[in-house]
PDB file of C-alpha atoms and ligand atoms in Angstrom:
ATOM      1  CA  MET B   1     190.681 127.329  82.329  1.00 78.00           C
ATOM      2  CA  LEU B   2     191.786 130.888  80.959  1.00 83.00           C
ATOM      3  CA  ARG B   3     191.346 132.632  77.657  1.00 86.00           C
ATOM      4  CA  PRO B   4     194.459 134.670  76.018  1.00 87.00           C
ATOM      5  CA  THR B   5     192.106 138.512  76.740  1.00 90.00           C
ATOM      6  CA  GLU B   6     191.542 137.033  80.298  1.00 95.00           C
ATOM      7  CA  ARG B   7     192.243 139.825  83.603  1.00 97.00           C
ATOM      8  CA  LEU B   8     193.216 137.692  86.070  1.00 97.00           C
ATOM      9  CA  ALA B   9     193.388 138.383  89.445  1.00 98.00           C
ATOM     10  CA  VAL B  10     195.470 136.268  91.675  1.00 98.00           C
ATOM     11  CA  GLY B  11     195.349 135.953  95.274  1.00 98.00           C
ATOM     12  CA  VAL B  12     198.472 136.011  96.311  1.00 98.00           C
ATOM     13  CA  SER B  13     198.689 135.623 100.687  1.00 96.00           C
ATOM     14  CA  GLY B  14     202.684 135.853 100.790  1.00 95.00           C
ATOM     15  CA  GLY B  15     202.378 132.193 101.129  1.00 95.00           C
ATOM     16  CA  LYS B  16     204.762 129.351  99.166  1.00 95.00           C
ATOM     17  CA  ASP B  17     201.634 128.573  96.779  1.00 97.00           C
ATOM     18  CA  SER B  18     200.737 131.758  95.732  1.00 97.00           C
ATOM     19  CA  VAL B  19     203.801 133.489  95.566  1.00 97.00           C
ATOM     20  CA  SER B  20     205.096 130.556  93.027  1.00 97.00           C
ATOM     21  CA  LEU B  21     201.447 130.714  91.542  1.00 98.00           C
ATOM     22  CA  LEU B  22     202.293 134.807  90.188  1.00 98.00           C
ATOM     23  CA  HIS B  23     205.965 133.440  89.320  1.00 97.00           C
ATOM     24  CA  ILE B  24     204.056 130.919  86.903  1.00 97.00           C
ATOM     25  CA  LEU B  25     201.958 132.989  85.509  1.00 97.00           C
ATOM     26  CA  SER B  26     204.126 136.138  84.763  1.00 96.00           C
ATOM     27  CA  HIS B  27     206.272 133.905  83.097  1.00 95.00           C
ATOM     28  CA  LEU B  28     202.868 132.514  80.964  1.00 93.00           C
ATOM     29  CA  GLU B  29     201.335 135.863  80.329  1.00 91.00           C
ATOM     30  CA  LYS B  30     204.318 137.023  78.399  1.00 90.00           C
ATOM     31  CA  ARG B  31     202.826 134.805  76.198  1.00 90.00           C
ATOM     32  CA  PHE B  32     200.131 136.447  75.441  1.00 89.00           C
ATOM     33  CA  PRO B  33     200.383 140.060  74.739  1.00 87.00           C
ATOM     34  CA  SER B  34     195.688 140.766  75.704  1.00 90.00           C
ATOM     35  CA  ALA B  35     196.290 139.042  78.980  1.00 94.00           C
ATOM     36  CA  GLN B  36     197.144 140.954  82.174  1.00 96.00           C
ATOM     37  CA  LEU B  37     197.658 140.115  85.811  1.00 97.00           C
ATOM     38  CA  VAL B  38     197.063 141.607  89.101  1.00 98.00           C
ATOM     39  CA  ALA B  39     197.422 140.420  92.354  1.00 98.00           C
ATOM     40  CA  VAL B  40     195.558 140.966  95.464  1.00 98.00           C
ATOM     41  CA  THR B  41     196.055 140.320  98.869  1.00 98.00           C
ATOM     42  CA  ILE B  42     193.699 140.036 101.930  1.00 98.00           C
ATOM     43  CA  ASP B  43     194.626 141.803 104.857  1.00 98.00           C
ATOM     44  CA  GLU B  44     192.711 140.150 107.797  1.00 97.00           C
ATOM     45  CA  GLY B  45     194.148 141.836 110.274  1.00 97.00           C
ATOM     46  CA  ILE B  46     195.974 139.237 112.245  1.00 97.00           C
ATOM     47  CA  GLN B  47     198.603 141.030 114.709  1.00 94.00           C
ATOM     48  CA  GLY B  48     202.250 139.921 113.748  1.00 91.00           C
ATOM     49  CA  TYR B  49     201.543 137.806 110.962  1.00 93.00           C
ATOM     50  CA  ARG B  50     199.943 139.465 108.200  1.00 91.00           C
ATOM     51  CA  ASN B  51     202.226 142.843 107.293  1.00 91.00           C
ATOM     52  CA  GLU B  52     204.679 140.061 106.990  1.00 93.00           C
ATOM     53  CA  ALA B  53     202.555 138.016 104.461  1.00 94.00           C
ATOM     54  CA  ILE B  54     202.325 141.153 102.810  1.00 95.00           C
ATOM     55  CA  ASP B  55     205.298 143.097 102.712  1.00 95.00           C
ATOM     56  CA  LEU B  56     206.421 139.688 101.081  1.00 96.00           C
ATOM     57  CA  ALA B  57     203.104 139.374  98.493  1.00 97.00           C
ATOM     58  CA  ALA B  58     203.895 143.324  97.523  1.00 97.00           C
ATOM     59  CA  SER B  59     207.375 143.263  97.097  1.00 95.00           C
ATOM     60  CA  CYS B  60     207.240 139.653  94.531  1.00 96.00           C
ATOM     61  CA  ALA B  61     204.587 141.368  92.480  1.00 97.00           C
ATOM     62  CA  LYS B  62     206.894 144.665  92.475  1.00 97.00           C
ATOM     63  CA  LYS B  63     209.455 142.145  91.363  1.00 96.00           C
ATOM     64  CA  LEU B  64     207.730 140.815  88.531  1.00 96.00           C
ATOM     65  CA  GLY B  65     205.971 144.039  87.685  1.00 96.00           C
ATOM     66  CA  ILE B  66     202.532 143.232  88.249  1.00 97.00           C
ATOM     67  CA  GLU B  67     199.937 145.437  89.859  1.00 97.00           C
ATOM     68  CA  HIS B  68     199.094 145.063  93.261  1.00 98.00           C
ATOM     69  CA  HIS B  69     196.320 145.766  95.917  1.00 98.00           C
ATOM     70  CA  VAL B  70     195.012 145.252  99.373  1.00 98.00           C
ATOM     71  CA  LEU B  71     192.020 144.824 101.293  1.00 98.00           C
ATOM     72  CA  SER B  72     191.793 144.423 104.607  1.00 98.00           C
ATOM     73  CA  PHE B  73     188.625 142.898 106.589  1.00 98.00           C
ATOM     74  CA  SER B  74     188.415 146.252 108.706  1.00 97.00           C
ATOM     75  CA  SER B  75     188.224 148.151 105.372  1.00 97.00           C
ATOM     76  CA  LEU B  76     184.922 145.460 104.297  1.00 97.00           C
ATOM     77  CA  TYR B  77     183.460 144.418 107.340  1.00 97.00           C
ATOM     78  CA  GLY B  78     184.743 147.158 110.016  1.00 97.00           C
ATOM     79  CA  HIS B  79     186.852 144.423 112.186  1.00 97.00           C
ATOM     80  CA  THR B  80     189.981 143.050 111.839  1.00 97.00           C
ATOM     81  CA  LEU B  81     189.967 138.735 112.339  1.00 98.00           C
ATOM     82  CA  ASP B  82     191.450 139.460 115.004  1.00 97.00           C
ATOM     83  CA  ASP B  83     188.506 141.847 116.773  1.00 96.00           C
ATOM     84  CA  ILE B  84     186.224 138.902 115.308  1.00 97.00           C
ATOM     85  CA  ALA B  85     188.540 135.647 116.996  1.00 97.00           C
ATOM     86  CA  ARG B  86     188.507 138.196 120.897  1.00 96.00           C
ATOM     87  CA  ARG B  87     184.172 137.920 120.357  1.00 96.00           C
ATOM     88  CA  ALA B  88     184.014 134.123 118.884  1.00 96.00           C
ATOM     89  CA  ARG B  89     185.487 133.156 122.282  1.00 95.00           C
ATOM     90  CA  GLU B  90     184.186 135.728 124.292  1.00 96.00           C
ATOM     91  CA  LEU B  91     180.836 133.314 123.193  1.00 95.00           C
ATOM     92  CA  GLY B  92     182.802 130.292 122.929  1.00 94.00           C
ATOM     93  CA  GLN B  93     184.009 129.656 120.459  1.00 90.00           C
ATOM     94  CA  ASP B  94     187.358 128.488 118.663  1.00 87.00           C
ATOM     95  CA  SER B  95     186.729 128.097 115.416  1.00 88.00           C
ATOM     96  CA  ILE B  96     188.302 131.028 114.084  1.00 95.00           C
ATOM     97  CA  CYS B  97     189.348 129.849 110.678  1.00 93.00           C
ATOM     98  CA  ALA B  98     185.802 128.433 109.925  1.00 90.00           C
ATOM     99  CA  TYR B  99     184.728 132.394 109.842  1.00 95.00           C
ATOM    100  CA  CYS B 100     188.176 133.323 108.620  1.00 96.00           C
ATOM    101  CA  GLY B 101     187.841 130.992 106.042  1.00 93.00           C
ATOM    102  CA  ILE B 102     184.085 132.724 104.550  1.00 94.00           C
ATOM    103  CA  LEU B 103     184.979 136.104 105.155  1.00 97.00           C
ATOM    104  CA  ARG B 104     188.207 135.540 102.771  1.00 97.00           C
ATOM    105  CA  ARG B 105     185.505 134.308 100.483  1.00 95.00           C
ATOM    106  CA  LYS B 106     183.628 136.800 100.028  1.00 96.00           C
ATOM    107  CA  ALA B 107     186.844 139.157 100.370  1.00 98.00           C
ATOM    108  CA  LEU B 108     188.544 137.875  97.228  1.00 98.00           C
ATOM    109  CA  ASN B 109     185.924 137.934  95.528  1.00 97.00           C
ATOM    110  CA  VAL B 110     185.155 141.725  96.005  1.00 97.00           C
ATOM    111  CA  ALA B 111     188.591 142.245  95.810  1.00 98.00           C
ATOM    112  CA  ALA B 112     188.811 140.824  92.257  1.00 98.00           C
ATOM    113  CA  ARG B 113     185.444 142.506  91.359  1.00 97.00           C
ATOM    114  CA  ASN B 114     187.308 145.987  92.585  1.00 97.00           C
ATOM    115  CA  VAL B 115     189.898 145.363  89.964  1.00 98.00           C
ATOM    116  CA  ALA B 116     187.708 144.128  86.824  1.00 97.00           C
ATOM    117  CA  ALA B 117     189.521 141.092  86.884  1.00 98.00           C
ATOM    118  CA  THR B 118     187.462 138.415  84.718  1.00 96.00           C
ATOM    119  CA  LYS B 119     188.743 135.902  86.223  1.00 97.00           C
ATOM    120  CA  LEU B 120     190.051 134.778  90.065  1.00 97.00           C
ATOM    121  CA  ALA B 121     192.662 132.392  89.897  1.00 97.00           C
ATOM    122  CA  THR B 122     194.012 131.073  93.953  1.00 97.00           C
ATOM    123  CA  ALA B 123     196.879 129.106  94.709  1.00 97.00           C
ATOM    124  CA  HIS B 124     194.943 126.058  96.424  1.00 97.00           C
ATOM    125  CA  ASN B 125     196.574 122.496  95.107  1.00 97.00           C
ATOM    126  CA  LEU B 126     195.462 118.873  95.774  1.00 97.00           C
ATOM    127  CA  ASP B 127     196.087 118.360  99.389  1.00 97.00           C
ATOM    128  CA  ASP B 128     194.375 121.994 100.370  1.00 95.00           C
ATOM    129  CA  GLU B 129     191.698 121.072  98.037  1.00 95.00           C
ATOM    130  CA  THR B 130     191.165 117.357  98.869  1.00 96.00           C
ATOM    131  CA  GLN B 131     191.181 118.655 103.041  1.00 95.00           C
ATOM    132  CA  SER B 132     188.506 121.891 102.221  1.00 92.00           C
ATOM    133  CA  LEU B 133     186.117 119.078 100.573  1.00 92.00           C
ATOM    134  CA  LEU B 134     186.415 116.215 103.105  1.00 93.00           C
ATOM    135  CA  MET B 135     186.355 118.860 105.944  1.00 91.00           C
ATOM    136  CA  SER B 136     182.692 120.327 104.353  1.00 87.00           C
ATOM    137  CA  LEU B 137     181.598 116.639 104.191  1.00 89.00           C
ATOM    138  CA  LEU B 138     182.336 116.483 108.031  1.00 89.00           C
ATOM    139  CA  ARG B 139     181.075 119.516 108.468  1.00 84.00           C
ATOM    140  CA  GLY B 140     177.747 118.979 106.771  1.00 82.00           C
ATOM    141  CA  THR B 141     178.244 121.891 104.334  1.00 77.00           C
ATOM    142  CA  ILE B 142     178.494 119.527 101.044  1.00 72.00           C
ATOM    143  CA  ASN B 143     175.779 120.821  99.587  1.00 67.00           C
ATOM    144  CA  GLU B 144     177.828 124.461  99.554  1.00 66.00           C
ATOM    145  CA  LEU B 145     179.718 123.585  96.541  1.00 64.00           C
ATOM    146  CA  GLN B 146     179.886 125.070  93.168  1.00 61.00           C
ATOM    147  CA  HIS B 147     181.042 123.692  90.419  1.00 55.00           C
ATOM    148  CA  SER B 148     183.574 125.537  88.779  1.00 54.00           C
ATOM    149  CA  GLU B 149     181.999 126.536  85.515  1.00 54.00           C
ATOM    150  CA  ARG B 150     178.856 127.441  86.851  1.00 61.00           C
ATOM    151  CA  THR B 151     178.517 131.303  86.222  1.00 75.00           C
ATOM    152  CA  VAL B 152     176.926 133.098  88.776  1.00 80.00           C
ATOM    153  CA  PRO B 153     176.522 136.913  88.286  1.00 83.00           C
ATOM    154  CA  GLY B 154     178.269 138.761  91.286  1.00 87.00           C
ATOM    155  CA  ILE B 155     181.055 135.911  91.372  1.00 92.00           C
ATOM    156  CA  VAL B 156     183.952 136.209  89.672  1.00 96.00           C
ATOM    157  CA  PRO B 157     185.064 132.845  88.043  1.00 94.00           C
ATOM    158  CA  ARG B 158     187.258 130.696  90.287  1.00 94.00           C
ATOM    159  CA  VAL B 159     190.593 128.869  88.512  1.00 95.00           C
ATOM    160  CA  LYS B 160     192.737 127.246  90.663  1.00 96.00           C
ATOM    161  CA  PRO B 161     195.387 126.069  88.762  1.00 96.00           C
ATOM    162  CA  PHE B 162     197.450 123.968  91.476  1.00 97.00           C
ATOM    163  CA  MET B 163     194.597 121.668  91.959  1.00 96.00           C
ATOM    164  CA  THR B 164     195.862 118.811  90.572  1.00 96.00           C
ATOM    165  CA  SER B 165     199.344 119.188  92.217  1.00 96.00           C
ATOM    166  CA  PRO B 166     200.157 118.163  95.210  1.00 96.00           C
ATOM    167  CA  GLU B 167     201.480 120.632  97.979  1.00 96.00           C
ATOM    168  CA  LYS B 168     205.530 118.711  97.696  1.00 95.00           C
ATOM    169  CA  GLU B 169     205.720 119.884  94.344  1.00 95.00           C
ATOM    170  CA  THR B 170     204.388 123.436  95.007  1.00 95.00           C
ATOM    171  CA  ALA B 171     207.066 123.823  97.488  1.00 94.00           C
ATOM    172  CA  LEU B 172     209.525 122.051  95.550  1.00 96.00           C
ATOM    173  CA  TYR B 173     209.328 124.958  92.920  1.00 97.00           C
ATOM    174  CA  ALA B 174     208.753 127.798  95.208  1.00 96.00           C
ATOM    175  CA  TYR B 175     212.348 126.397  96.872  1.00 95.00           C
ATOM    176  CA  LEU B 176     214.406 125.597  93.668  1.00 96.00           C
ATOM    177  CA  LYS B 177     213.397 129.002  92.219  1.00 95.00           C
ATOM    178  CA  ARG B 178     214.710 130.159  95.604  1.00 95.00           C
ATOM    179  CA  LEU B 179     211.324 132.358  95.984  1.00 95.00           C
ATOM    180  CA  ARG B 180     210.866 134.521  99.258  1.00 94.00           C
ATOM    181  CA  PHE B 181     207.733 133.176 101.291  1.00 94.00           C
ATOM    182  CA  GLN B 182     206.049 133.655 104.647  1.00 92.00           C
ATOM    183  CA  SER B 183     206.920 130.169 106.232  1.00 85.00           C
ATOM    184  CA  VAL B 184     205.391 131.053 110.299  1.00 90.00           C
ATOM    185  CA  PRO B 185     201.715 129.651 110.337  1.00 90.00           C
ATOM    186  CA  CYS B 186     199.498 131.387 110.996  1.00 93.00           C
ATOM    187  CA  PRO B 187     198.344 131.636 114.677  1.00 94.00           C
ATOM    188  CA  TYR B 188     195.175 130.650 114.356  1.00 95.00           C
ATOM    189  CA  ALA B 189     195.546 127.478 112.500  1.00 91.00           C
ATOM    190  CA  ASN B 190     195.339 125.674 115.222  1.00 86.00           C
ATOM    191  CA  THR B 191     191.909 126.274 115.489  1.00 81.00           C
ATOM    192  CA  SER B 192     190.573 124.226 113.032  1.00 83.00           C
ATOM    193  CA  MET B 193     190.157 120.682 112.012  1.00 89.00           C
ATOM    194  CA  ARG B 194     191.923 120.907 109.332  1.00 91.00           C
ATOM    195  CA  ASN B 195     195.187 119.445 110.844  1.00 91.00           C
ATOM    196  CA  GLU B 196     193.398 116.856 111.705  1.00 93.00           C
ATOM    197  CA  VAL B 197     191.921 116.179 108.238  1.00 95.00           C
ATOM    198  CA  ARG B 198     195.511 116.498 106.534  1.00 95.00           C
ATOM    199  CA  ASN B 199     197.108 113.716 109.727  1.00 95.00           C
ATOM    200  CA  PHE B 200     194.423 111.745 107.653  1.00 96.00           C
ATOM    201  CA  LEU B 201     194.724 111.912 103.835  1.00 97.00           C
ATOM    202  CA  ASP B 202     198.408 111.987 104.489  1.00 96.00           C
ATOM    203  CA  THR B 203     197.661 108.545 106.304  1.00 96.00           C
ATOM    204  CA  LEU B 204     195.564 107.269 103.948  1.00 95.00           C
ATOM    205  CA  GLU B 205     197.491 108.874 101.057  1.00 96.00           C
ATOM    206  CA  GLU B 206     200.852 107.427 101.627  1.00 95.00           C
ATOM    207  CA  GLU B 207     198.835 103.530 101.974  1.00 96.00           C
ATOM    208  CA  HIS B 208     197.375 103.825  99.109  1.00 95.00           C
ATOM    209  CA  PRO B 209     198.778 106.127  97.009  1.00 95.00           C
ATOM    210  CA  GLY B 210     196.339 108.315  94.446  1.00 95.00           C
ATOM    211  CA  MET B 211     194.025 108.597  97.611  1.00 94.00           C
ATOM    212  CA  LYS B 212     193.774 112.233  96.810  1.00 96.00           C
ATOM    213  CA  PHE B 213     192.859 112.147  93.519  1.00 95.00           C
ATOM    214  CA  ASN B 214     190.433 110.138  93.927  1.00 94.00           C
ATOM    215  CA  VAL B 215     188.623 112.674  97.034  1.00 93.00           C
ATOM    216  CA  LEU B 216     188.629 115.334  94.283  1.00 93.00           C
ATOM    217  CA  ARG B 217     187.807 113.526  91.394  1.00 92.00           C
ATOM    218  CA  THR B 218     184.517 112.215  93.848  1.00 90.00           C
ATOM    219  CA  PHE B 219     183.739 115.537  94.989  1.00 86.00           C
ATOM    220  CA  GLU B 220     183.808 116.755  91.356  1.00 84.00           C
ATOM    221  CA  LYS B 221     181.072 114.614  90.024  1.00 82.00           C
ATOM    222  CA  LEU B 222     179.146 115.120  93.615  1.00 78.00           C
ATOM    223  CA  SER B 223     178.988 119.016  92.391  1.00 73.00           C
ATOM    224  CA  SER B 224     178.832 118.737  88.711  1.00 68.00           C
ATOM    225  CA  PRO B 225     175.968 121.030  87.606  1.00 61.00           C
ATOM    226  CA  THR B 226     173.908 118.014  86.349  1.00 55.00           C
ATOM    227  CA  VAL B 227     174.212 116.397  90.474  1.00 50.00           C
ATOM    228  CA  GLN B 228     173.731 119.515  91.703  1.00 50.00           C
ATOM    229  CA  GLU B 229     170.564 120.755  92.367  1.00 54.00           C
ATOM    230  CA  ASP B 230     170.326 124.025  90.538  1.00 58.00           C
ATOM    231  CA  ARG B 231     169.716 126.308  92.873  1.00 67.00           C
ATOM    232  CA  ALA B 232     168.308 130.368  92.462  1.00 77.00           C
ATOM    233  CA  VAL B 233     171.115 132.832  92.906  1.00 81.00           C
ATOM    234  CA  GLY B 234     169.792 136.233  94.119  1.00 88.00           C
ATOM    235  CA  ARG B 235     171.587 139.016  96.193  1.00 92.00           C
ATOM    236  CA  CYS B 236     172.069 139.081  99.799  1.00 93.00           C
ATOM    237  CA  GLN B 237     169.694 141.376 101.867  1.00 94.00           C
ATOM    238  CA  ASN B 238     172.532 142.714 103.650  1.00 94.00           C
ATOM    239  CA  CYS B 239     175.573 143.804 101.476  1.00 94.00           C
ATOM    240  CA  GLY B 240     174.336 142.460  97.835  1.00 93.00           C
ATOM    241  CA  GLU B 241     176.601 140.022  97.664  1.00 93.00           C
ATOM    242  CA  SER B 242     175.966 137.013  95.177  1.00 89.00           C
ATOM    243  CA  THR B 243     173.958 134.295  97.036  1.00 89.00           C
ATOM    244  CA  VAL B 244     171.404 131.320  97.303  1.00 83.00           C
ATOM    245  CA  ARG B 245     170.324 132.647 100.445  1.00 85.00           C
ATOM    246  CA  GLN B 246     168.370 135.263 102.077  1.00 90.00           C
ATOM    247  CA  PHE B 247     172.264 136.494 103.511  1.00 93.00           C
ATOM    248  CA  CYS B 248     175.448 135.399 102.470  1.00 93.00           C
ATOM    249  CA  ARG B 249     177.540 133.567 104.664  1.00 92.00           C
ATOM    250  CA  ALA B 250     179.826 136.008 105.417  1.00 95.00           C
ATOM    251  CA  CYS B 251     176.917 138.564 107.203  1.00 96.00           C
ATOM    252  CA  GLU B 252     175.726 135.479 108.793  1.00 94.00           C
ATOM    253  CA  VAL B 253     178.745 135.093 110.733  1.00 94.00           C
ATOM    254  CA  LEU B 254     178.950 138.540 111.184  1.00 95.00           C
ATOM    255  CA  GLU B 255     175.139 138.404 112.860  1.00 95.00           C
ATOM    256  CA  THR B 256     176.226 135.341 114.729  1.00 93.00           C
ATOM    257  CA  LEU B 257     178.958 136.806 116.152  1.00 94.00           C
ATOM    258  CA  GLY B 258     177.304 140.807 117.418  1.00 93.00           C
ATOM    259  CA  LEU B 259     179.376 142.225 114.562  1.00 93.00           C
ATOM    260  CA  ALA B 260     177.009 142.686 111.745  1.00 86.00           C
ATOM    261  CA  LYS B 261     176.779 146.128 110.337  1.00 75.00           C
ATOM    262  CA  ASN B 262     176.119 147.069 106.641  1.00 61.00           C
ATOM    263  CA  THR B 263     178.668 146.392 104.122  1.00 50.00           C
ATOM    264  CA  GLU B 264     179.772 147.303 100.576  1.00 50.00           C
ATOM    265  CA  ASP B 265     181.985 147.109  98.394  1.00 49.00           C
ATOM    266  CA  ARG B 266     184.469 149.146  99.490  1.00 44.00           C
ATOM    267  CA  GLU B 267     187.820 150.892  96.827  1.00 42.00           C
ATOM    268  CA  LEU B 268     191.181 148.681  97.187  1.00 44.00           C
ATOM    269  CA  SER B 269     193.774 150.314  99.051  1.00 40.00           C
TER     270      SER B 269
HETATM  271 FE1  SF4 T 301     192.068 132.990 108.024  1.00 65.48          FE
HETATM  272 FE2  SF4 T 301     192.820 129.556 109.496  1.00 65.48          FE
HETATM  273 FE3  SF4 T 301     193.862 130.936 107.059  1.00 65.48          FE
HETATM  274 FE4  SF4 T 301     194.608 131.721 109.442  1.00 65.48          FE
HETATM  275  S1  SF4 T 301     195.496 130.106 109.065  1.00 65.48           S
HETATM  276  S2  SF4 T 301     194.554 132.884 107.570  1.00 65.48           S
HETATM  277  S3  SF4 T 301     192.660 131.867 110.163  1.00 65.48           S
HETATM  278  S4  SF4 T 301     192.079 130.531 107.544  1.00 65.48           S
HETATM  279 ZN1   ZN T 302     176.367 139.220 102.903  1.00 65.48          ZN
END
């Protein structure tokens, strides 16, 4: 998953999982003098929510002596998530998380690339991962699953060290270590179908232990390079980001909302 010489960008939102991941990686890094860690945070622009999380992420990184950078939606896309949510609601669209997820994914890649990272680690745990996989099945976007071992020019390879750790375990780590993290949920979180999928999976897991691992393993097989059609990767004709489409998903989302602009990678603040 990781080499001893990695310059690893860690996506830190300020929540319990990402703060725990940064702690664990910073301990491991001490055993590998050639490895470097750098924390990156995406500021979506969610008033009354994200600022506290950014402060927590910054203080966690500072305490651990890790370089920290913030990249905002407004500098990358010209709009905050609050602007995008207003526009989406005007158009009768209420699933703000669906837009945010696509825009965050690109933003994290740009942030990792801007700090010259060789890999990008995110703190998705087993619960996050199985929920996302099932949601992609329900939304009909399963063909967009990207196998982690596939190298794509312009995309910083991602690793998810908590992918097989249940959320209860990552939460336990944060509590036992008395880490400071944001516990208030995002005000848009209830606009996602994630809560329904989470309840469904939690109920199944209770009655059939091991179900979440089965879901994970099945999707891993489905997205394996031997099963997945080897789609040609090119550049988004608007922003230049790597994509298998004419325009990347982030540009498509902004175009749908009438908020598109020519975007370029911005330097981190
Ligand atoms: Fe974005 Fe939804 Fe996560 Fe809020 S809960 S940060 S809107 S993906
Ligand atoms: Zn694009």
